[in-house]
Amino acid sequence: MQPTLDDLILLARQAGVILRHGFGRRHQVGSKSHAIDLVTEIDYQSETFLLGQIRQRFPGHRILAEESGLSEGDDPLWLVDPLDGTVNYAHGVPIFSVSLAYAEGGVVRLGVVYDPMRDECFAAERGRGAWLNRQPIHVSDTRTLGESLLVTGFPYDMWSNPENNLDNFARFAVHTRGVRRLGSAALDLCYVAAGRFDGYWEIRLQPYDVAAGGLIAAEAGAVVTNLHGGEDYLSPPQSILAANPHLHPQMLAVLHETPSQAGDES
């Protein structure tokens, strides 16, 4: 049995209720791989609900989820991030989301990202388009980096790993109107899809972070690749670049500047 886009929308909205009801309360906060890689009991509650619903309605499907890892099963694969933006959530910052994607044969077919605090449900079906609360969305038409507003994020081990995206951030900061950091990769991609941001890049993510948002951005007209311009942004080592067609090549060029070129204004 195959899910429909409405199935994913319903699941994401139901999980969003869990997040919204728990927001602003005191939480049991722990760390995983690093001190800034947080997890709360709400992450587990949301994931437990989603995995239970998927297993009940679509038995045998594999699931890759942030807290539980990869389950055994057949080819259809669900990619589940029950709370994308845990650090924000734990600190009372209302920027976070539920991210669900469904893939067959290694290709993401359906994607939904739900922001429960704004009641914004971004959704896409491969080949059919992207929507925000069932209204079509499209990327911006910004033509130059100098007119653009970008968004990015940083890996959890940025304190100790020199491959931390700070050099790229510095390059774009002097080429654009600004670079933002929301703290939810899924929402970053959806904001590109809706034309709120003009481009997004990030390194060393997990597939469940960007599978749904990547499809939504692409279906809204974005060019979505890895940082080398290749189509595969879900396989290790994960990196992603999403921008409107005018800015994507310009962003690639900045990402591949040498240090001396990065400081050259000519």
Coordinates of C-alpha atoms in Angstrom, one line a residue, residues 133-231:
N133 CA -1.6 25.2 3.1
R134 CA -2.7 23.9 -0.3
Q135 CA -1.8 27.1 -2.2
P136 CA 0.9 26.8 -4.9
I137 CA 4.3 28.3 -4.0
H138 CA 7.3 29.3 -6.2
V139 CA 10.8 30.4 -5.6
S140 CA 11.8 34.0 -5.8
D141 CA 13.0 35.7 -9.0
T142 CA 15.9 37.5 -7.4
R143 CA 18.7 37.8 -10.0
T144 CA 21.9 38.8 -8.2
L145 CA 23.6 37.8 -5.0
G146 CA 23.8 41.4 -4.0
E147 CA 20.0 41.5 -3.9
S148 CA 19.6 38.2 -2.1
L149 CA 18.8 37.0 1.4
L150 CA 20.2 33.6 2.2
V151 CA 20.0 31.1 5.0
T152 CA 22.3 28.4 6.3
G153 CA 23.1 26.3 9.4
F154 CA 26.1 24.8 11.1
P155 CA 27.0 21.2 12.1
Y156 CA 26.7 20.1 15.7
D157 CA 30.4 19.6 16.2
M158 CA 31.4 23.1 14.9
W159 CA 33.3 23.7 18.1
S160 CA 35.8 21.0 17.3
N161 CA 35.7 20.3 13.6
P162 CA 37.3 22.9 11.3
E163 CA 34.9 21.8 8.5
N164 CA 32.2 23.9 10.2
N165 CA 30.8 26.1 7.4
L166 CA 32.0 29.4 9.0
D167 CA 34.3 30.1 6.0
N168 CA 31.3 29.8 3.6
F169 CA 29.2 32.0 5.9
A170 CA 31.8 34.7 5.8
R171 CA 32.0 34.6 2.0
F172 CA 28.3 35.0 1.5
A173 CA 28.0 37.7 4.2
V174 CA 30.0 40.1 2.0
H175 CA 28.2 39.1 -1.2
T176 CA 24.6 39.4 -0.2
R177 CA 22.0 41.5 1.7
G178 CA 22.3 39.1 4.6
V179 CA 22.6 35.5 5.7
R180 CA 20.2 34.1 8.3
R181 CA 20.3 31.0 10.5
L182 CA 16.8 29.8 11.6
G183 CA 17.9 26.5 13.2
S184 CA 15.6 24.2 11.1
A185 CA 17.0 22.8 7.9
A186 CA 13.5 21.7 6.8
L187 CA 12.0 25.1 7.2
D188 CA 15.1 26.7 5.6
L189 CA 14.3 24.8 2.4
C190 CA 10.6 25.5 2.6
Y191 CA 11.3 29.2 3.0
V192 CA 13.4 29.1 -0.2
A193 CA 10.4 27.3 -1.9
A194 CA 8.1 30.0 -0.8
G195 CA 10.4 32.8 -2.0
R196 CA 11.1 34.1 1.5
F197 CA 14.7 33.3 1.2
D198 CA 16.5 33.2 -2.2
G199 CA 19.0 30.4 -1.4
Y200 CA 20.2 28.0 1.2
W201 CA 23.3 25.8 1.7
E202 CA 24.5 23.6 4.5
I203 CA 27.0 20.8 5.1
R204 CA 27.0 17.4 7.0
L205 CA 23.3 16.9 7.4
Q206 CA 21.3 13.7 7.6
P207 CA 18.9 12.5 4.9
Y208 CA 15.9 13.0 7.2
D209 CA 16.8 16.7 7.7
V210 CA 16.4 17.6 4.0
A211 CA 14.5 14.8 2.1
A212 CA 11.1 16.5 2.4
G213 CA 12.3 20.1 2.2
G214 CA 14.5 19.3 -0.8
L215 CA 11.6 17.9 -2.8
I216 CA 9.4 20.9 -1.8
A217 CA 12.1 23.4 -2.9
A218 CA 12.7 21.5 -6.2
E219 CA 9.0 21.3 -7.0
A220 CA 8.7 25.0 -6.3
G221 CA 11.3 25.8 -8.9
A222 CA 14.6 25.7 -7.0
V223 CA 17.7 24.0 -8.3
V224 CA 18.7 21.6 -5.6
T225 CA 22.1 19.9 -5.6
N226 CA 25.0 19.1 -3.3
L227 CA 27.7 21.7 -2.9
H228 CA 29.6 20.3 -5.9
G229 CA 26.6 20.7 -8.2
G230 CA 25.7 17.0 -8.3
E231 CA 22.1 15.8 -8.0

